[in-house]
Coordinates of C-alpha atoms in Angstrom, one line a residue:
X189 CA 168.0 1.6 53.3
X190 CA 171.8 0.7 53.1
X191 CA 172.0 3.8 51.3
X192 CA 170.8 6.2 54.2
X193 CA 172.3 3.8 56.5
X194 CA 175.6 4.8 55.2
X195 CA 174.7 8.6 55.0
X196 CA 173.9 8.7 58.5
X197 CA 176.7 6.7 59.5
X198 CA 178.8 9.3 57.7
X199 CA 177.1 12.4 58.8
X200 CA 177.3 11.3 62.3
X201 CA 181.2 10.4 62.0
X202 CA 181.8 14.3 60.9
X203 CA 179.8 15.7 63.7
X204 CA 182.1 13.8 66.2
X205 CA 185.0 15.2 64.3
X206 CA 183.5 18.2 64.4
X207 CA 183.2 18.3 68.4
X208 CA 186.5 17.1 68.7
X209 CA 188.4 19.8 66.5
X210 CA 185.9 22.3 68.3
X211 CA 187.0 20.9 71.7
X212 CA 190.4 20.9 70.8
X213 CA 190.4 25.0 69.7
X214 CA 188.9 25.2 73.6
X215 CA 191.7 23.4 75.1
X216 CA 194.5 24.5 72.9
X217 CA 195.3 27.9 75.0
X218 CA 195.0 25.7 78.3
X219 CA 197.6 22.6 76.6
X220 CA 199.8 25.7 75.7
X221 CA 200.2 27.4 79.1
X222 CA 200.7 23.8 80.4
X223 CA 203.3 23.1 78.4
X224 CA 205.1 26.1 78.9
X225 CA 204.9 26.2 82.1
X226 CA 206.2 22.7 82.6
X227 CA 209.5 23.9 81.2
X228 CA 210.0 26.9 83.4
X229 CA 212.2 26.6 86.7
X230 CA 211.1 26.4 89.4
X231 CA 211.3 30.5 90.7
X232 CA 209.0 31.2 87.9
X233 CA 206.4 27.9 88.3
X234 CA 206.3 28.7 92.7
X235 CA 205.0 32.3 92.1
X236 CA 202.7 31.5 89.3
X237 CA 201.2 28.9 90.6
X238 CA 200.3 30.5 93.9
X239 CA 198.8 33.3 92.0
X240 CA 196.9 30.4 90.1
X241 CA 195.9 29.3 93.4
X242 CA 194.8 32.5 94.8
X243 CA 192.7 33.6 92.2
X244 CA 190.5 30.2 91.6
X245 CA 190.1 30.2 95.4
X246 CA 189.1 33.5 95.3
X247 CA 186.4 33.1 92.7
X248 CA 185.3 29.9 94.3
X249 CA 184.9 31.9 97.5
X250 CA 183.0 34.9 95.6
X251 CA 180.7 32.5 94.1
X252 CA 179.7 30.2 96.9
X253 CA 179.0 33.8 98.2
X254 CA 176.5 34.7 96.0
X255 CA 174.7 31.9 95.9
X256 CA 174.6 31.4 99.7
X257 CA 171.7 33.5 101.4
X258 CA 171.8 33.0 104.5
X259 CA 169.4 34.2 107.1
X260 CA 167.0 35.1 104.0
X261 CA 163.2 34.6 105.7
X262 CA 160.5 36.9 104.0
X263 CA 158.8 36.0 107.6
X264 CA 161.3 36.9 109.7
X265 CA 159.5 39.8 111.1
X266 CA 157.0 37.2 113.1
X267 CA 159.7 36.3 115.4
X268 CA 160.1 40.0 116.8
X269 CA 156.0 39.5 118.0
X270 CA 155.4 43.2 117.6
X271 CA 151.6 42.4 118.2
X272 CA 152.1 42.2 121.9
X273 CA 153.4 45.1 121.9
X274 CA 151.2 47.3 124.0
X275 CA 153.3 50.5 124.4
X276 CA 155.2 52.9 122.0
X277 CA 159.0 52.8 122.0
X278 CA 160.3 55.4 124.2
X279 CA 157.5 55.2 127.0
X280 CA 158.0 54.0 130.4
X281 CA 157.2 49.9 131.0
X282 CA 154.7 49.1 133.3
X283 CA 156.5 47.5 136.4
X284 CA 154.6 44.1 135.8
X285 CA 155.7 44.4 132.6
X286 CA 159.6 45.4 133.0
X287 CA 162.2 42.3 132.8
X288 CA 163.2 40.9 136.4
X289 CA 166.3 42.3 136.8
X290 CA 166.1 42.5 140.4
X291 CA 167.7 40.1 142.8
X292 CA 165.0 37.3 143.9
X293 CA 165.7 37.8 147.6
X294 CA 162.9 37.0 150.6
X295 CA 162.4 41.2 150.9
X296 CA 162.2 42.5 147.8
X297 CA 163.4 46.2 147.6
X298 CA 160.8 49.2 147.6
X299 CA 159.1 49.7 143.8
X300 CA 160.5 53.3 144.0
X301 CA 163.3 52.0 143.9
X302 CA 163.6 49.9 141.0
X303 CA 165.4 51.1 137.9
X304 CA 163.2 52.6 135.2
X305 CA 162.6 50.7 132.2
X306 CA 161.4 52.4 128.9
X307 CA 160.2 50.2 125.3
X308 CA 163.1 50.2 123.3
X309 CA 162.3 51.0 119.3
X310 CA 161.3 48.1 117.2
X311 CA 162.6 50.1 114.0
X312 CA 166.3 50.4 115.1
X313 CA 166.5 46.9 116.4
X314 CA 165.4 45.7 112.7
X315 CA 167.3 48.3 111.4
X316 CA 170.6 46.8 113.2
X317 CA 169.6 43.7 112.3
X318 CA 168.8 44.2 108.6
X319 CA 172.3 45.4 108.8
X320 CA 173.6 42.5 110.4
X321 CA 172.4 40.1 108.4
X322 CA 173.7 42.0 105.3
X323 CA 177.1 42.1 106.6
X324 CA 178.0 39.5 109.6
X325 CA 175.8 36.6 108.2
X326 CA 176.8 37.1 104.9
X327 CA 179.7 38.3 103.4
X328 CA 179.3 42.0 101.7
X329 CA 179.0 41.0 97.6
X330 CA 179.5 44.6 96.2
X331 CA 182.6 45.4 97.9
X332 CA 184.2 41.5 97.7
X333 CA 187.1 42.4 95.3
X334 CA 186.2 39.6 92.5
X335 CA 183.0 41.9 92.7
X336 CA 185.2 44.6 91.7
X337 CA 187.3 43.4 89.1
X338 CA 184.0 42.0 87.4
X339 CA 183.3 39.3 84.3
X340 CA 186.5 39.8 82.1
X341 CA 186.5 43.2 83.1
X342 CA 182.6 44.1 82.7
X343 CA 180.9 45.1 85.5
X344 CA 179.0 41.9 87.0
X345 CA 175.8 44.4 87.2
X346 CA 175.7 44.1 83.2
X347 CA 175.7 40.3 83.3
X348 CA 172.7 38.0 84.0
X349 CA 175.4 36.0 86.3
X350 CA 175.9 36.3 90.2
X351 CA 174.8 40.1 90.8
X352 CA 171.5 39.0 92.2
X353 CA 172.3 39.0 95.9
X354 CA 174.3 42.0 95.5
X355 CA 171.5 44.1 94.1
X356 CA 169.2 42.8 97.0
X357 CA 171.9 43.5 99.1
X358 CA 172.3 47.2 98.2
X359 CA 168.3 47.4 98.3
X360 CA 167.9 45.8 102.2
X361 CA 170.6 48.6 103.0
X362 CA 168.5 51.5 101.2
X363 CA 165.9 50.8 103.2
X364 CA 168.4 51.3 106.5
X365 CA 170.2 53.7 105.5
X366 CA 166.5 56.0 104.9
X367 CA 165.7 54.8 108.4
X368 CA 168.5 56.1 109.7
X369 CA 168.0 59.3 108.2
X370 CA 164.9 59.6 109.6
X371 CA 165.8 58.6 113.2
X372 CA 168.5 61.2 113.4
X373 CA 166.4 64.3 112.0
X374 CA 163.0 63.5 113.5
X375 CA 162.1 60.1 115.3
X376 CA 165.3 60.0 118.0
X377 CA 165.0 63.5 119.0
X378 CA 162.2 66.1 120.4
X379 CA 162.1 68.4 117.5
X380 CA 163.7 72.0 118.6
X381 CA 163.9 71.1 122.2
X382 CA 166.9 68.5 122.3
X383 CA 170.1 67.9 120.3
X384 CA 170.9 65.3 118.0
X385 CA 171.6 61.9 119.7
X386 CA 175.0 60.8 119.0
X387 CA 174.9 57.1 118.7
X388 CA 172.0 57.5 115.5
X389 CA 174.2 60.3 114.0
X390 CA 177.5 57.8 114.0
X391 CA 174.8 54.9 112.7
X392 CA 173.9 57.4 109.9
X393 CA 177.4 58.5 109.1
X394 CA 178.6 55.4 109.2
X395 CA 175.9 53.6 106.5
X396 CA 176.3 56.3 104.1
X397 CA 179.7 55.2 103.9
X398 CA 180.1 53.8 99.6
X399 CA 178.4 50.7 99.3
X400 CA 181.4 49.7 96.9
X401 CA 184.8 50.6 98.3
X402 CA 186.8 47.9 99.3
X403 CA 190.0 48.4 101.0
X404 CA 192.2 50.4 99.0
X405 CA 191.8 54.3 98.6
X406 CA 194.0 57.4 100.1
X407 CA 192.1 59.1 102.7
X408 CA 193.1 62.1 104.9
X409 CA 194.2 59.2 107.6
X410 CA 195.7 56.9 105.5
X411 CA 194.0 53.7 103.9
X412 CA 190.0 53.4 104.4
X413 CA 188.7 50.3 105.5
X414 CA 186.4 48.0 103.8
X415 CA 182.8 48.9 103.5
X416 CA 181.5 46.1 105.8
X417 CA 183.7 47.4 108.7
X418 CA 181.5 50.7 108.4
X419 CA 178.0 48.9 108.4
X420 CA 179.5 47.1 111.4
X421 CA 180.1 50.0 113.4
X422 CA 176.8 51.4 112.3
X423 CA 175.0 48.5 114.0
X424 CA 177.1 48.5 117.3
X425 CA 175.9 52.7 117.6
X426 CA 172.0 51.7 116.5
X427 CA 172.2 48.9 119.6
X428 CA 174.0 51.3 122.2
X429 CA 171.0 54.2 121.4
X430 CA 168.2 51.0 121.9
X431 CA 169.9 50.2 125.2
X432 CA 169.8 53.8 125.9
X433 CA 166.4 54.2 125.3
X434 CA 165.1 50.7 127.4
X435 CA 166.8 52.8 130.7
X436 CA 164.8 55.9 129.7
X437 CA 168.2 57.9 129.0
X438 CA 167.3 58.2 125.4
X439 CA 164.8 59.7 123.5
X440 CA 161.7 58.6 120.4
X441 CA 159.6 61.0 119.5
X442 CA 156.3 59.1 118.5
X443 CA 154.1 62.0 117.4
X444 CA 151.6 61.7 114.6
X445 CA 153.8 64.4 112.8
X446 CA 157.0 62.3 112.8
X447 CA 154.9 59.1 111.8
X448 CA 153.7 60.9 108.7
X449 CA 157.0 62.4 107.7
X450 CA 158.0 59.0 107.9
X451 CA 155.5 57.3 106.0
X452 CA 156.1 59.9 103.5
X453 CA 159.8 59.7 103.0
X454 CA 159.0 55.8 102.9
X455 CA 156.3 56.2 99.7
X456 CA 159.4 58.3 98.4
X457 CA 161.9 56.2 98.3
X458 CA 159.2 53.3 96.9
X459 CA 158.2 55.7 94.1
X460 CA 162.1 56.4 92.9
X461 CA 162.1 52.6 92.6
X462 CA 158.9 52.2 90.8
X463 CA 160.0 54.7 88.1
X464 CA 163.2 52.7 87.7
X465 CA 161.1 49.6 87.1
X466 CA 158.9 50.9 84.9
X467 CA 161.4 53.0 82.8
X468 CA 162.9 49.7 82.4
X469 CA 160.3 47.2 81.7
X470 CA 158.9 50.0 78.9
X471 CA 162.2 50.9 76.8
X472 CA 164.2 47.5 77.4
X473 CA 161.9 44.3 76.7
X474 CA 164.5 41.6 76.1
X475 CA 163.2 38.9 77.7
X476 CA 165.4 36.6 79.5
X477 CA 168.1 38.6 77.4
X478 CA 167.8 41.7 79.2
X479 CA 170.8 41.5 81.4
X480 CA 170.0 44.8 84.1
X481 CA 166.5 43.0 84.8
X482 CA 167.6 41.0 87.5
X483 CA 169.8 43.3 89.4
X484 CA 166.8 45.9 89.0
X485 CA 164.1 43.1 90.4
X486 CA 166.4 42.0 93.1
X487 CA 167.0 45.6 94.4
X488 CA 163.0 45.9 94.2
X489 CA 163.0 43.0 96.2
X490 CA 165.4 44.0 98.7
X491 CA 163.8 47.8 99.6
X492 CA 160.4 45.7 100.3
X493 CA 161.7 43.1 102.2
X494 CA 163.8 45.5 104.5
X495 CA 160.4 48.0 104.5
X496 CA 158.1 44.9 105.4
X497 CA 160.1 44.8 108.6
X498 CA 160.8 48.9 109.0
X499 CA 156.8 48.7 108.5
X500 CA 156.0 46.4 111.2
X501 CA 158.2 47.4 113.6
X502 CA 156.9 51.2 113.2
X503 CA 153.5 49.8 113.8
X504 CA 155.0 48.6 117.2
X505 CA 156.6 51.9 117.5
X506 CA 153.8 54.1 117.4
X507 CA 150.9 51.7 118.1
X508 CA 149.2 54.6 120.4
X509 CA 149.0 56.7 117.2
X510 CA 147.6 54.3 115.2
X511 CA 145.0 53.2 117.7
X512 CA 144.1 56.9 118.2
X513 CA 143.5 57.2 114.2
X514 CA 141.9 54.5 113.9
X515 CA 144.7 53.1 110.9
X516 CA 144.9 49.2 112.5
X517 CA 142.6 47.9 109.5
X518 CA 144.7 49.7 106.6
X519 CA 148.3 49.6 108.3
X520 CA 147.5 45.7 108.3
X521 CA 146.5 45.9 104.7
X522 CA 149.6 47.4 104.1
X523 CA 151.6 44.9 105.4
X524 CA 149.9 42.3 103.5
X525 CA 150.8 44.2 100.5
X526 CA 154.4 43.8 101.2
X527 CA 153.8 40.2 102.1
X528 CA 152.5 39.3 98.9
X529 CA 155.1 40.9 96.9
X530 CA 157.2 39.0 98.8
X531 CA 156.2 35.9 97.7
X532 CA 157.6 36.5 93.8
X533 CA 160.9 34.9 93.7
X534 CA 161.2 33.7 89.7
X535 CA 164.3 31.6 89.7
X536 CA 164.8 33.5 86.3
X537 CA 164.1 36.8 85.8
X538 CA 162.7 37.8 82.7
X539 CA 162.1 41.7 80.8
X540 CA 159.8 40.4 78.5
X541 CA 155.9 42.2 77.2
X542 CA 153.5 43.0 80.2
X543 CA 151.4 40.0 77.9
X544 CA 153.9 37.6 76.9
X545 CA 153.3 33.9 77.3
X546 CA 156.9 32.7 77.2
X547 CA 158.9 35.5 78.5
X548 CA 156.5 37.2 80.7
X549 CA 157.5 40.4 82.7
X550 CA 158.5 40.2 86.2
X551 CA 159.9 43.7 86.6
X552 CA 155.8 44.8 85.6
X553 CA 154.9 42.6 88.2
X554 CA 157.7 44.0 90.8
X555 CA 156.9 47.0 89.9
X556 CA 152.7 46.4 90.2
X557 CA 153.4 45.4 94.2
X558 CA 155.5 48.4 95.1
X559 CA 153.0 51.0 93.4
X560 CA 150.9 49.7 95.4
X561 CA 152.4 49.5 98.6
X562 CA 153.2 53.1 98.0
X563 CA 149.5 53.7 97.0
X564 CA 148.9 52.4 100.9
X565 CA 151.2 54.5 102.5
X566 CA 149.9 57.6 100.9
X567 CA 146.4 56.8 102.2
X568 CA 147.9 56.3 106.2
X569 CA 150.0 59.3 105.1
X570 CA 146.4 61.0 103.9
X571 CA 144.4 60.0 107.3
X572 CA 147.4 60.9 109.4
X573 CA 147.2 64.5 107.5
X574 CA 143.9 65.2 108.5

């Protein structure tokens, strides 16, 4: 016993030594800097030092960033209360109905003479707000220059660390900048009878604006401002055309034609996503050591939960089309569908085989929920056809 006593006494001693020496290799660059710098003047240790400064508080900033999500609520569509919506965006508000703008005086002035009030569109105000909450209640992640400059010089996309609310960032804002797409060919506009709305056609320009750029960069002009500052104006231009429409001098087209292009475009977009998932999760199964997974899963994420809300604000939108087709049993399905696959949030994401105990696949199951949300909207998109 004294014997082994001994041995283990000894084998523990080295591995103590061993963690020291190891610990010293770690802190031997650090002890060196130090002690050079201690020896410079002071015009050398004053700018140093401030750059020091600068750059750990910028990557303090950059990481309480991306770790921060705020305003994130899968069921933040509830507070809109789209189901009392009783009439399609664009048509004229039933005076008991319209907001009491008038003054409260003893005569009330003549009903013809009260301003006209029209239901603005549920799908730009989420649109704006989508938007908003990307960019005013949190800060931008992909253009943020430690973003940039990346891990050591790799792009932060190709590391399992702090891309995540980036990617769901960049997916939220796919799902806008389709919208707004849509809105400025077919939905804000009567189709060969009236020109292109301004205020959606700056709100387009202005979100397909690089979802990267940060500030520097030679335009025509001069310098180009930061991305955000584009997004920004995109959501003042989609709130001017709502306020538009609510005083009838605006226009939304809520034909069944427009719904189904919509719909359409909408499966689209969901598809292109799905094939990246799958294409993925076949050629790439490493597990929790497959460093794209995440940003892939979190883009996922972010196209259905900014589609969830595009979703239930069109059914708002054109609820007199979907009444008259009878879709109120599978546009609700649909939405549950978007619900549920909202309700996968892994706190690690993991490429691993569809059947694997330990490392399952998440990017399968991702990708399971938007095939078959798209599945739904090519049945409305089916019914609406016919």
């Amino acid at each position: 016993m004294g014997a082994l006593s001994a041995l283990l006494r000894r084998a523990g001693e080295t591995t103590i030594q061993g963690l020291k020496l190891f610990g010293a290799w770690l802190l031997w660059p650090v002890m060196a800097a130090h002690g050079w710098y201690r020896q410079r003047n002071l015009l050398i240790k004053l700018p140093i030092g401030a750059f020091l400064v600068l750059f750990f508080g910028l990557y303090g900033y950059f990481i309480w960033q991306t770790q921060i999500w705020t305003g994130f609520d899968p069921n933040f569509v509830d507070r809109y209360k789209f189901q009392d919506r009783n009439v399609g965006a664009g048509q004229e508000l039933p005076s008991s109905v319209q907001p009491a703008t008038q003054p409260t005086a003893a005569i009330a002035p003549p009903a013809s003479a009260q301003p006209r009030q029209c239901q603005p569109s549920g799908i730009v105000e989420v649109a704006a707000d989508l938007t908003d909450t990307n960019v005013n209640q949190n800060a931008w992640i992909s253009s943020m220059l430690m973003y940039r400059l990346g891990f050591f010089g790799l792009d932060w996309d190709r590391t399992p660390f702090l891309d995540n609310k980036a990617a769901f960032q960049r997916g939220v804002n796919q799902t806008v900048r389709r919208t707004a797409v849509e809105l400025v060919d077919s939905l804000g506009r009567v189709r060969g009878t009236s020109g292109i709305n301004g205020n959606l056609q700056d709100a387009r320009g202005n979100l397909q604006f690089d979802e990267y750029s940060w500030y520097f960069g030679l335009q025509p002009f001069g310098f180009k401002t930061p991305t955000p500052s584009y997004y920004r104006a995109a959501i003042n231009s989609l709130r001017k055309f709502n306020g538009d429409l609510a005083s009838c001098n605006a226009v939304f087209d809520g034909r069944a034609d427009n719904l189904v292009q919509f719909v359409d475009r909408i499966a689209n977009d969901l598809g292109a996503t799905s094939a990246i998932l799958r294409e993925r999760s076949e050629n790439y199964n490493g597990g929790w050591f497959d460093t794209r997974a995440d940003d892939r899963f979190w883009f996922a994420y972010g196209q259905l939960y900014g589609y969830y809300a595009i979703m239930s604000a069109a059914g708002a939108d054109f609820n007199q089309v979907i009444r008259e087709r009878n879709l109120s049993s599978i546009w609700n399905d649909t939405l549950e569908q978007f619900r549920g696959a909202l309700k996968i949030r892994p706190l690690i994401i993991s490429n691993g085989a569809e059947d694997g105990l330990i490392m399952p696949s998440h990017l399968a199951t991702i990708g399971f929920y938007t095939l078959r949300t798209r599945s739904n909207l090519v049945e409305i998109r089916s019914i609406l056809d016919r």
